[in-house]
PDB file of C-alpha atoms and ligand atoms in Angstrom:
ATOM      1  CA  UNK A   2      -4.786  36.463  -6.251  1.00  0.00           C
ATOM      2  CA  UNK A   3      -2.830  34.271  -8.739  1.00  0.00           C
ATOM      3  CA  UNK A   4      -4.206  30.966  -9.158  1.00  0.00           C
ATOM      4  CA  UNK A   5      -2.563  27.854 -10.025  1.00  0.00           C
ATOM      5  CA  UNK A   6      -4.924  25.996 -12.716  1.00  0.00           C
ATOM      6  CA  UNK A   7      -4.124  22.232 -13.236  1.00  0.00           C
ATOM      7  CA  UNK A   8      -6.388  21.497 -16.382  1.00  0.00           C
ATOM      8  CA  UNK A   9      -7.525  18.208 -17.717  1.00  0.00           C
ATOM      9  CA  UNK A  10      -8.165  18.418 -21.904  1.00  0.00           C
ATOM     10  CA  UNK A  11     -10.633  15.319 -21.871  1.00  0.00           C
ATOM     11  CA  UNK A  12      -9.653  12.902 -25.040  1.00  0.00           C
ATOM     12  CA  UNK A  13     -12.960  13.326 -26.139  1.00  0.00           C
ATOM     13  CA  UNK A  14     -12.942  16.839 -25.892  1.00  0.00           C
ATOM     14  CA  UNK A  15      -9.597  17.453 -28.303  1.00  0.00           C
ATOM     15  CA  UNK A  16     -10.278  14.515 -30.799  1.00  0.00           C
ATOM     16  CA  UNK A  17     -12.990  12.753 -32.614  1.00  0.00           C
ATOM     17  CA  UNK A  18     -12.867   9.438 -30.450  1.00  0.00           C
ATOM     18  CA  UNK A  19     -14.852   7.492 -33.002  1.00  0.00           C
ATOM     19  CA  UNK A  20     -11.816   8.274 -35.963  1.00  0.00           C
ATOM     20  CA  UNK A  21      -8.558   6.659 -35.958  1.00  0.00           C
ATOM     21  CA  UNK A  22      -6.199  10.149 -34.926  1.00  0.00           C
ATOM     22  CA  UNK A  23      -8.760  12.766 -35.553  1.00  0.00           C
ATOM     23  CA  UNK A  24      -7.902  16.258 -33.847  1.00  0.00           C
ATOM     24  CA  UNK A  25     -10.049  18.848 -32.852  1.00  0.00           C
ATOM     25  CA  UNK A  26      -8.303  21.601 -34.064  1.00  0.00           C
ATOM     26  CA  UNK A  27     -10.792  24.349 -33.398  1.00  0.00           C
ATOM     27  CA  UNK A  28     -11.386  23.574 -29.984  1.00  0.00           C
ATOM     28  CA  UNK A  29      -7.774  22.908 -29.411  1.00  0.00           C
ATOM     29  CA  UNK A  30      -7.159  26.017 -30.163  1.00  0.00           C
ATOM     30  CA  UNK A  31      -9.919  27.959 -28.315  1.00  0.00           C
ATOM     31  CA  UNK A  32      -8.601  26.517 -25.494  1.00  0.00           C
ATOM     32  CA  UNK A  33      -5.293  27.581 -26.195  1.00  0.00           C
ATOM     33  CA  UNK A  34      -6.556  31.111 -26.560  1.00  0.00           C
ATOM     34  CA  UNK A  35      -7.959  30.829 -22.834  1.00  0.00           C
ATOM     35  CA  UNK A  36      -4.574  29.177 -21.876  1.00  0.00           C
ATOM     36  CA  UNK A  37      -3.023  32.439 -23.286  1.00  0.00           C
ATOM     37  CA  UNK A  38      -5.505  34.802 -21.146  1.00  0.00           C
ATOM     38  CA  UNK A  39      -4.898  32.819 -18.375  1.00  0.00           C
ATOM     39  CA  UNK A  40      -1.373  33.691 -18.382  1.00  0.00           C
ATOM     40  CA  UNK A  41      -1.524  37.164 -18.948  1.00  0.00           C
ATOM     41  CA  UNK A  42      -3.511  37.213 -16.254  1.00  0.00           C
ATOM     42  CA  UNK A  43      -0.815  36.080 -14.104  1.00  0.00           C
ATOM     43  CA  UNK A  44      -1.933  32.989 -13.706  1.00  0.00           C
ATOM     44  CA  UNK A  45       0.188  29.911 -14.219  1.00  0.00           C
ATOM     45  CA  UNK A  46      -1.391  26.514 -16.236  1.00  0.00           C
ATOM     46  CA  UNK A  47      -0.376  23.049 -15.780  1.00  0.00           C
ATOM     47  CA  UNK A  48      -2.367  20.803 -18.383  1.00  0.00           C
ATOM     48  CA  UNK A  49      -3.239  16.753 -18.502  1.00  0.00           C
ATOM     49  CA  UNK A  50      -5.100  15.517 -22.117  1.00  0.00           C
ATOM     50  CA  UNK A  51      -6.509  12.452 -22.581  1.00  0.00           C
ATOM     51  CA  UNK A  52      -5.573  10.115 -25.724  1.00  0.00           C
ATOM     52  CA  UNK A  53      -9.267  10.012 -27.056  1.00  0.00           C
ATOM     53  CA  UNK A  54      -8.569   8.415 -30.626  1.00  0.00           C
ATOM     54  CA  UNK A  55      -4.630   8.905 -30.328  1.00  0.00           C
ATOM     55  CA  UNK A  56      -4.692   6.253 -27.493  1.00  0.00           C
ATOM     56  CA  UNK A  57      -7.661   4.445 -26.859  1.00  0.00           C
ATOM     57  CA  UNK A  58      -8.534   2.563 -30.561  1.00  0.00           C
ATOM     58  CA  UNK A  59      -5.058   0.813 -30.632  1.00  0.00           C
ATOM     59  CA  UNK A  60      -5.026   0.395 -26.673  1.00  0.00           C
ATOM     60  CA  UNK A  61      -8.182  -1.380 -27.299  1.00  0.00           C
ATOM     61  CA  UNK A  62      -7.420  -3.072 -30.062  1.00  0.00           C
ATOM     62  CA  UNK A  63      -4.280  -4.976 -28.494  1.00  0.00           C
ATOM     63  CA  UNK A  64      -5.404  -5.119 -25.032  1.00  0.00           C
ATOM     64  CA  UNK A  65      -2.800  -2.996 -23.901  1.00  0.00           C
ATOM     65  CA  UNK A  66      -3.773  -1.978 -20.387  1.00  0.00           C
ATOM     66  CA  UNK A  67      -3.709  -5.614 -19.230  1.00  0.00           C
ATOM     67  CA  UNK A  68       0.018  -6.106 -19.742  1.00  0.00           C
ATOM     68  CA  UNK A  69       1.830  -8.336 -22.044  1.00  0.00           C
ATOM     69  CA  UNK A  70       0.069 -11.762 -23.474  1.00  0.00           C
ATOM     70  CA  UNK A  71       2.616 -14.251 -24.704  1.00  0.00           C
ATOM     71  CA  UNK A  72       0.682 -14.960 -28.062  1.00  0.00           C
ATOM     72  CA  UNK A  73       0.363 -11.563 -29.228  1.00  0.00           C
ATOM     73  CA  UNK A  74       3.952 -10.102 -27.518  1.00  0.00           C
ATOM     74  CA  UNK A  75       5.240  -9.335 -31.219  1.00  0.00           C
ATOM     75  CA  UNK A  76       2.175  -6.975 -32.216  1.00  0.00           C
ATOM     76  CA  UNK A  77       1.695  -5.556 -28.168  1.00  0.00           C
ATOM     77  CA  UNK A  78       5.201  -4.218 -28.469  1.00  0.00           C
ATOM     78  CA  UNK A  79       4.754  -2.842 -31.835  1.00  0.00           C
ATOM     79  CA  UNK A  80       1.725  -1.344 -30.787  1.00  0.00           C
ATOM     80  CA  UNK A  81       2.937  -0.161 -27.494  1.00  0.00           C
ATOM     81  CA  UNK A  82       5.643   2.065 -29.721  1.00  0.00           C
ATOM     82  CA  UNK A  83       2.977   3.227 -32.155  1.00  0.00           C
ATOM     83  CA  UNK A  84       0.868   4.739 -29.081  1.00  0.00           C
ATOM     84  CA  UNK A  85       3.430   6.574 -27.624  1.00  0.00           C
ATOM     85  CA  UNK A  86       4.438   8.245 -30.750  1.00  0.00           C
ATOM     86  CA  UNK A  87       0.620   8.836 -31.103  1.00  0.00           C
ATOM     87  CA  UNK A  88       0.405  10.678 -27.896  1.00  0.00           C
ATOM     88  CA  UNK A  89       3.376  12.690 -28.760  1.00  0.00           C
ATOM     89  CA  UNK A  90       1.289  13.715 -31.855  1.00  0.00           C
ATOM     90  CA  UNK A  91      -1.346  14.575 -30.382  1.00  0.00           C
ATOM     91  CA  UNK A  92       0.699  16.466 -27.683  1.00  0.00           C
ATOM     92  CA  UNK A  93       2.200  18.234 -30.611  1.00  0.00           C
ATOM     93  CA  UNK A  94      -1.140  19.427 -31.957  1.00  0.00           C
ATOM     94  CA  UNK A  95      -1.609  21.258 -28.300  1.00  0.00           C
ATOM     95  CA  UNK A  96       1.819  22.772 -28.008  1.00  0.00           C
ATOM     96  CA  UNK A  97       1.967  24.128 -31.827  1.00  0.00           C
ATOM     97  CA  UNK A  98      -1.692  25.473 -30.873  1.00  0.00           C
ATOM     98  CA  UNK A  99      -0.190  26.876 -27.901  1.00  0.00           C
ATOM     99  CA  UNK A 100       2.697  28.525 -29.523  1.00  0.00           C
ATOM    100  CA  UNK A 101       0.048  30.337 -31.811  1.00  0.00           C
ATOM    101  CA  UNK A 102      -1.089  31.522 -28.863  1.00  0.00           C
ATOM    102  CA  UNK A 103       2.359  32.866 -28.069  1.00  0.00           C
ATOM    103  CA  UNK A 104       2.781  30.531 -24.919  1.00  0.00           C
ATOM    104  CA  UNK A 105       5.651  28.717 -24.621  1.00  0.00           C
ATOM    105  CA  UNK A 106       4.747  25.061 -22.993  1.00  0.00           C
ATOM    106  CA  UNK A 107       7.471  21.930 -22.010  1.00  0.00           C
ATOM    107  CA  UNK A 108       6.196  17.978 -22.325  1.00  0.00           C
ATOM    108  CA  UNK A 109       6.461  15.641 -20.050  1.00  0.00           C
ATOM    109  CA  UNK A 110       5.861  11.881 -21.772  1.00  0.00           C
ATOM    110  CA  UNK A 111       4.927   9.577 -19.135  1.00  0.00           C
ATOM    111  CA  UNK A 112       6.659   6.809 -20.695  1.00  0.00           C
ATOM    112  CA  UNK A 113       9.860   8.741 -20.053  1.00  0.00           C
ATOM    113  CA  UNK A 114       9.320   9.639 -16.087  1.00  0.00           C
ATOM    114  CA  UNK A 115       6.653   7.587 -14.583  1.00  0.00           C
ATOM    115  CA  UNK A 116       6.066   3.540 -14.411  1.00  0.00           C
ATOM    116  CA  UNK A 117       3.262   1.823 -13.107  1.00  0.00           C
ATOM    117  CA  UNK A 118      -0.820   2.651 -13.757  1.00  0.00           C
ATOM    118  CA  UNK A 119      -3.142   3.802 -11.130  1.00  0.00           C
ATOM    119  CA  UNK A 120      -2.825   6.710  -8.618  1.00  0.00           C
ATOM    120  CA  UNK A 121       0.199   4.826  -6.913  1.00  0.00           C
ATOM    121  CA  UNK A 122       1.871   5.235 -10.036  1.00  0.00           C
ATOM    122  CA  UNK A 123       5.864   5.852  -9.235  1.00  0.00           C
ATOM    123  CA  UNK A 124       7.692   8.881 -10.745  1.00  0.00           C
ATOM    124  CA  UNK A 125       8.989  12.287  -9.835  1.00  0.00           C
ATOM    125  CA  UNK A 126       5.949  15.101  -9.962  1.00  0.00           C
ATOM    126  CA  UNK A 127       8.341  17.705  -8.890  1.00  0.00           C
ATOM    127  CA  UNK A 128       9.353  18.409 -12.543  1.00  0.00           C
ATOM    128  CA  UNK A 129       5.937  19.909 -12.842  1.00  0.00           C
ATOM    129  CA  UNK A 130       7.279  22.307 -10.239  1.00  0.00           C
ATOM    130  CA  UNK A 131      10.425  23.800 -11.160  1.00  0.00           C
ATOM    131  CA  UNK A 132       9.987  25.514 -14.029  1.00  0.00           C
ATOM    132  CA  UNK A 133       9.139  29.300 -14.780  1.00  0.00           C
ATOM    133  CA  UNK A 134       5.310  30.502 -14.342  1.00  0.00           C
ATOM    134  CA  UNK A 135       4.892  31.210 -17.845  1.00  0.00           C
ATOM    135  CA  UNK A 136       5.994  27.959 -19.246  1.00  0.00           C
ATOM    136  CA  UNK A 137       2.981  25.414 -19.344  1.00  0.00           C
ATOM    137  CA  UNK A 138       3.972  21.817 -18.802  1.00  0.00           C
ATOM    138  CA  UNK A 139       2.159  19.480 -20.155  1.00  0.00           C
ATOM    139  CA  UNK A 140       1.313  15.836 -19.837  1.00  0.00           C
ATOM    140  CA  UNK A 141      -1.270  13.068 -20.865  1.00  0.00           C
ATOM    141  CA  UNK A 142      -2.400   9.864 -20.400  1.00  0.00           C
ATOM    142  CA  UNK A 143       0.008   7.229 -21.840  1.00  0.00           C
ATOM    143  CA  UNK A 144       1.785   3.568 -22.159  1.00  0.00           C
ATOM    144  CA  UNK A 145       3.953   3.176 -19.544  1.00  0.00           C
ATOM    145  CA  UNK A 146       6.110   0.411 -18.072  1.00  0.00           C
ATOM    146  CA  UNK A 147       5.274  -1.673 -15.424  1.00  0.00           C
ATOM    147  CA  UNK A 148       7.033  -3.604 -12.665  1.00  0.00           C
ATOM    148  CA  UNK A 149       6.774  -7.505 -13.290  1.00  0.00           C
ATOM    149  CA  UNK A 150       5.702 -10.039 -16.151  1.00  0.00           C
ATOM    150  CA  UNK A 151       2.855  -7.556 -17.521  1.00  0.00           C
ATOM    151  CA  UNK A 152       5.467  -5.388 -19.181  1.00  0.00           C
ATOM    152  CA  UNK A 153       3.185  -2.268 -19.468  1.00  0.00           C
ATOM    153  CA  UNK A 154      -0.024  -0.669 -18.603  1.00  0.00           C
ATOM    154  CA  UNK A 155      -2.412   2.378 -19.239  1.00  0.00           C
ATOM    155  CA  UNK A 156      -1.519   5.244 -17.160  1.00  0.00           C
ATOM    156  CA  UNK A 157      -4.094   7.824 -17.690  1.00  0.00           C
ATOM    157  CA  UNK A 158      -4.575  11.333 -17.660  1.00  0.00           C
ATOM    158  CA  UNK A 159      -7.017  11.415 -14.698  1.00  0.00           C
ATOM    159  CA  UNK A 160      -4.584   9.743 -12.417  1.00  0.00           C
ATOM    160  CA  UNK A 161      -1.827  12.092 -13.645  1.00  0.00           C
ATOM    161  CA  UNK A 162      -4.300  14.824 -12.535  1.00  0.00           C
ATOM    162  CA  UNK A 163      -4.946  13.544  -8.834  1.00  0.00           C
ATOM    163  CA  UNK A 164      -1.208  13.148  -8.035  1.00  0.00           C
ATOM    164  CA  UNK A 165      -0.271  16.610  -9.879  1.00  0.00           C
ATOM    165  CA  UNK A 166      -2.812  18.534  -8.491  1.00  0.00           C
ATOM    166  CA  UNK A 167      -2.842  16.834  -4.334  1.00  0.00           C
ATOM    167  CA  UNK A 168       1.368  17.353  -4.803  1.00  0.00           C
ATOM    168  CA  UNK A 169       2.449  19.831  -6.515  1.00  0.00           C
ATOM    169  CA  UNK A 170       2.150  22.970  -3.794  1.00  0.00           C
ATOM    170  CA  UNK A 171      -0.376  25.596  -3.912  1.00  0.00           C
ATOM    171  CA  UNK A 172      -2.808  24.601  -6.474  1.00  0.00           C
ATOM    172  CA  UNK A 173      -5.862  26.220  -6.050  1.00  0.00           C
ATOM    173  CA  UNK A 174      -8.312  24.934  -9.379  1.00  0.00           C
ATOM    174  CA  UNK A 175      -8.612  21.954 -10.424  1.00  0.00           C
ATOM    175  CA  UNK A 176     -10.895  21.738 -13.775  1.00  0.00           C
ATOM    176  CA  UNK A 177     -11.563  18.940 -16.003  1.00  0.00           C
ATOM    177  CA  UNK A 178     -12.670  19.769 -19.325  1.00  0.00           C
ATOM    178  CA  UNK A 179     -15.425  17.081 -20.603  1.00  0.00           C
ATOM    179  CA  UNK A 180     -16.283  17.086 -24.558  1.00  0.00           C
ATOM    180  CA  UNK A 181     -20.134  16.338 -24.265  1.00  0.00           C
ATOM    181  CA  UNK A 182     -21.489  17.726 -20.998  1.00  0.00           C
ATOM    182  CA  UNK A 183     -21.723  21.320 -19.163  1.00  0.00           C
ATOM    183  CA  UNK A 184     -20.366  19.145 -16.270  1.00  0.00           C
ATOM    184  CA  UNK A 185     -21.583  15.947 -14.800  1.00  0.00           C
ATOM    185  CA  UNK A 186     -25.214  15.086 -15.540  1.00  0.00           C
ATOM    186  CA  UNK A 187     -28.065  12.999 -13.283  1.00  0.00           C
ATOM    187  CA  UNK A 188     -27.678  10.784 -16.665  1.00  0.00           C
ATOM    188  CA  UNK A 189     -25.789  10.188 -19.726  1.00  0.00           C
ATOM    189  CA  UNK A 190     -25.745  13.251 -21.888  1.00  0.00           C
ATOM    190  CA  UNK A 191     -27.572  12.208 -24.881  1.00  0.00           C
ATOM    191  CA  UNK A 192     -30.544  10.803 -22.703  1.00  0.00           C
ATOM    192  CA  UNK A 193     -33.602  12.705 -22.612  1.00  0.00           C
ATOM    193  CA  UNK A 194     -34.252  15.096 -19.595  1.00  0.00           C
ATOM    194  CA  UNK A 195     -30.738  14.687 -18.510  1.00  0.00           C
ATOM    195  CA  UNK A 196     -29.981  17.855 -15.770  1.00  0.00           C
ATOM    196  CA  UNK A 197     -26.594  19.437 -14.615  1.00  0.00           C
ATOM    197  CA  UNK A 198     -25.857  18.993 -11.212  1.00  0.00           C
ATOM    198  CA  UNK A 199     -24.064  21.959  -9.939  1.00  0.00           C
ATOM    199  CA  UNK A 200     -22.617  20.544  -7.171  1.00  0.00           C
ATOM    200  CA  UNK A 201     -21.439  16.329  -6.830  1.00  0.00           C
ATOM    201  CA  UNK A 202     -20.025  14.218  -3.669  1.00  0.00           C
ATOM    202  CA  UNK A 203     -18.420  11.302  -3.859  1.00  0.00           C
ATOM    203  CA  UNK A 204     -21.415   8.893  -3.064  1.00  0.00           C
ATOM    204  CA  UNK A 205     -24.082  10.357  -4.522  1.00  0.00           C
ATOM    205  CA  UNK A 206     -25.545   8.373  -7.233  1.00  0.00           C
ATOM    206  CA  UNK A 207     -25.677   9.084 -10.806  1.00  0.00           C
ATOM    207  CA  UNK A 208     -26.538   6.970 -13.519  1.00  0.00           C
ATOM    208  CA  UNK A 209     -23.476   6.881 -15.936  1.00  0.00           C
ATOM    209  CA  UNK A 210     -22.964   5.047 -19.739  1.00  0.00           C
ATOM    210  CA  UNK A 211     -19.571   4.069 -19.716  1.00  0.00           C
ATOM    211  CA  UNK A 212     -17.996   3.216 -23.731  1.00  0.00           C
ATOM    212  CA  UNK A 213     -16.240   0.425 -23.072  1.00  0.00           C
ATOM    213  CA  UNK A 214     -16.113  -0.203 -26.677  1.00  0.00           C
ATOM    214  CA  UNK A 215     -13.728   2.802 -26.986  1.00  0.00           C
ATOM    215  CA  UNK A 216     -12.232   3.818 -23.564  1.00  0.00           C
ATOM    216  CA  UNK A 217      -9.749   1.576 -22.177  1.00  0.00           C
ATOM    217  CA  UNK A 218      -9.635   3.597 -18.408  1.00  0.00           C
ATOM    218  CA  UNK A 219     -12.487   4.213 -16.667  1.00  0.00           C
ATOM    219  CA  UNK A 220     -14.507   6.785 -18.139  1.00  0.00           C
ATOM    220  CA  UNK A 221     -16.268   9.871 -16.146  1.00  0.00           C
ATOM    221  CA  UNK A 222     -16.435   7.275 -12.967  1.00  0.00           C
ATOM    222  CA  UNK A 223     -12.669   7.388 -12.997  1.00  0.00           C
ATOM    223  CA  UNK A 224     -12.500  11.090 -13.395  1.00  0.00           C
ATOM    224  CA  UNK A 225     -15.502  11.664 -10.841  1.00  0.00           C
ATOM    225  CA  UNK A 226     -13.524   9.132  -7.846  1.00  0.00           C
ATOM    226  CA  UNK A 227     -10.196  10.942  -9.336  1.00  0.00           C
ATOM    227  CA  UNK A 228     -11.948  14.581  -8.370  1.00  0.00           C
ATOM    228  CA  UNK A 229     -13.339  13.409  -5.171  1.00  0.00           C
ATOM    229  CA  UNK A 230     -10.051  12.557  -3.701  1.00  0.00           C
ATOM    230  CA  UNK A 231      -8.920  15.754  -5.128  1.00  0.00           C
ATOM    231  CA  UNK A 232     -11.764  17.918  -3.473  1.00  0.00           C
ATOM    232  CA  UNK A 233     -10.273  16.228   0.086  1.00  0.00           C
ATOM    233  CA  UNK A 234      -7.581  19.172  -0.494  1.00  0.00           C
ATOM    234  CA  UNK A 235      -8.399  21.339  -3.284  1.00  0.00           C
ATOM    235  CA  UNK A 236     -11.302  23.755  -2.712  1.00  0.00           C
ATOM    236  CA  UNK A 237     -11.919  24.651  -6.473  1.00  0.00           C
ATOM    237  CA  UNK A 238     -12.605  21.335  -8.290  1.00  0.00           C
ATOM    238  CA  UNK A 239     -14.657  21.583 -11.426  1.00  0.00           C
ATOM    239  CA  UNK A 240     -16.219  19.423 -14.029  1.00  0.00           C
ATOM    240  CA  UNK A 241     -16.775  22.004 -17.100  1.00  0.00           C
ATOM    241  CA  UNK A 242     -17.879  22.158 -20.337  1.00  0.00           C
ATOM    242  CA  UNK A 243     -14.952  22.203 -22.732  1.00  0.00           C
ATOM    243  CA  UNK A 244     -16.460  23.642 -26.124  1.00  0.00           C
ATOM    244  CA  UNK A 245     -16.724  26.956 -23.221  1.00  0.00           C
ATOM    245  CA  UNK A 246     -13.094  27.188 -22.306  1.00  0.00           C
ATOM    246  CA  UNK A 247     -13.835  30.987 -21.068  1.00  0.00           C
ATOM    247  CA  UNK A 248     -15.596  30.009 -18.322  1.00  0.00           C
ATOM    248  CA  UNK A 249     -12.495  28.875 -16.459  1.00  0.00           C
ATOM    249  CA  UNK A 250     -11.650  32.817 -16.585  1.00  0.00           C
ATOM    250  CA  UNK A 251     -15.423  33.242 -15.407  1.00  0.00           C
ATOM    251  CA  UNK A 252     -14.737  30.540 -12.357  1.00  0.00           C
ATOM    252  CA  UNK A 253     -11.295  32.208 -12.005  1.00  0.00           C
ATOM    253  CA  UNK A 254     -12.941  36.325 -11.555  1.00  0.00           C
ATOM    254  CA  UNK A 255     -16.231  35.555 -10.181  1.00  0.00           C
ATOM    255  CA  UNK A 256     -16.170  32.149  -8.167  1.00  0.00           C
ATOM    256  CA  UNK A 257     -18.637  30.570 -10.333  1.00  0.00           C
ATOM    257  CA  UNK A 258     -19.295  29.479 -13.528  1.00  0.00           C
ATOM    258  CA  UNK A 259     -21.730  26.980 -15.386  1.00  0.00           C
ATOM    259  CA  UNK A 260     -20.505  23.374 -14.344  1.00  0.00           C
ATOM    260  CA  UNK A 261     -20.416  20.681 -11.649  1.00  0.00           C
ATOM    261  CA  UNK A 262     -18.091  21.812  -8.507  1.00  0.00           C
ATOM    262  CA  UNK A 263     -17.169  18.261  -7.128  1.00  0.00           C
ATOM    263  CA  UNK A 264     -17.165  18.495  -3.211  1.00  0.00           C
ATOM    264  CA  UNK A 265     -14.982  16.783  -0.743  1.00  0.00           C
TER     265      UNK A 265
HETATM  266  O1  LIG B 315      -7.616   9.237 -22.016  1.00  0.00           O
HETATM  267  C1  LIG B 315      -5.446   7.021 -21.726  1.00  0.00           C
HETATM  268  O2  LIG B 315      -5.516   8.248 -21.068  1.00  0.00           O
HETATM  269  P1  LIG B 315      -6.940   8.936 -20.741  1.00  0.00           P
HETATM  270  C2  LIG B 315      -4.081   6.813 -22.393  1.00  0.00           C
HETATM  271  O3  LIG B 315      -6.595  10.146 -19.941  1.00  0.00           O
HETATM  272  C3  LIG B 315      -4.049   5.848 -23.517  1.00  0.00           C
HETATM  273  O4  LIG B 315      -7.687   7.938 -19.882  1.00  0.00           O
HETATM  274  C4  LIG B 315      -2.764   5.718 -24.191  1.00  0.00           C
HETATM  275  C5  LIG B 315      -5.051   5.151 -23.948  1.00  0.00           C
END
């Protein structure tokens, strides 16, 4: 059966979060060269990224996703331009990869369809829907305008992926790709003993680091509450290891692969 694969390229899995607009370009495009098996499969991708150190450093820097201060309005704006052109870049970096690949993808800026952050976020998902099976669209986490005095907000890619993947019709996998984890762990990654859980439900506890210091959204928590109300309606929801894009082919064929499958 043809599956309909809405994939989430974690920031930190596509670029070095700690340096200012670092790429991953191997990675990018190993998962490009899945994206391309996928398809020729006859399976048809829709993919979310992250902004990892396209988004998050400047974000942070001018307090982006808490809407417009008055004493810094001059540099917010500036910097509100400079992410979104970031993104873009970044974006571009994934489609050229793509192309390589020889799949042909179309973007979807957020700052051009959707306002408002958060899952209620306002803006047409159908475009995701009407366009041929072999075209991937492709969206991310971005700076997007916002109803009232705060101007603009954070929208990010793991909201994108809850209202793309519960509306768009007959999605079947849902799979977020992390950068430093096999899937979601009983603690952070780098902390010794730390064990893959293969299966996770909302509720159950795990003990999680979250780097504020570089993330302005919310980290795995956001993605974990973001694939629990997912899992409600999507039986195939999947934290995986990202530097192992081939085992979304190996979830795909077999039903199973190494990761976390997030219950509802
Ligand atoms: O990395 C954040 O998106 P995320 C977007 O998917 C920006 O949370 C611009 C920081």
């Amino acid at each position: 059966m043809a599956a309909r694969i809405v994939v989430k390229l974690g920031g930190g899995l596509i670029t070095d979060k700690s340096l200012f607009k670092t790429p991953k370009i191997d990675i990018i495009d190993a998962i490009s060269k899945e994206v391309s098996k996928l398809i020729s499969n006859g399976h048809s991708v829709i993919i979310v990224h992250g902004a990892g150190s396209f988004g998050h450093l400047l974000a942070k820097k001018w307090s982006l996703s808490g809407g417009l201060r008055p004493e810094i309005s001059v540099q917010q704006r500036e910097a509100v331009g400079e992410v979104r052109s970031d993104m873009v870049e970044l974006c571009e970096f994934v489609t050229s990869s793509l192309r390589r690949q020889g799949v042909n993808s179309r973007v979807f800026p957020p700052s051009e369809w959707a306002t408002g952050t958060g899952e209620g976020f306002e803006g047409d998902i159908g475009i995701f829907e009407n366009i041929p099976s072999e075209i991937v669209p492709i969206t991310f986490g971005d700076v997007v305008s916002v109803p009232g005095d705060n101007e603009f907000g954070i929208l990010s890619g793991d909201d994108l992926m809850a209202r793309i993947s519960l509306e768009v019709p007959s999605v079947t996998h849902c799979i977020f790709l992390l950068g430093d984890a096999d899937g979601m762990l009983d603690r952070p990654p780098d902390m010794k003993g730390s064990r893959l859980l293969e299966t996770w439900k909302e509720g159950e506890f795990v003990e999680t680091m979250h780097n504020a210091e570089q993330d302005v959204t919310g980290g795995i928590v956001l993605k974990a509450s973001r694939a629990s109300a997912i899992s409600t309606d999507i039986e195939e929801v999947w934290f995986i290891n990202g530097n192992h894009p081939d085992r979304i082919s190996q979830l795909i064929d077999s039903g199973t692969t190494i990761g976390t499958k997030i219950l509802g």
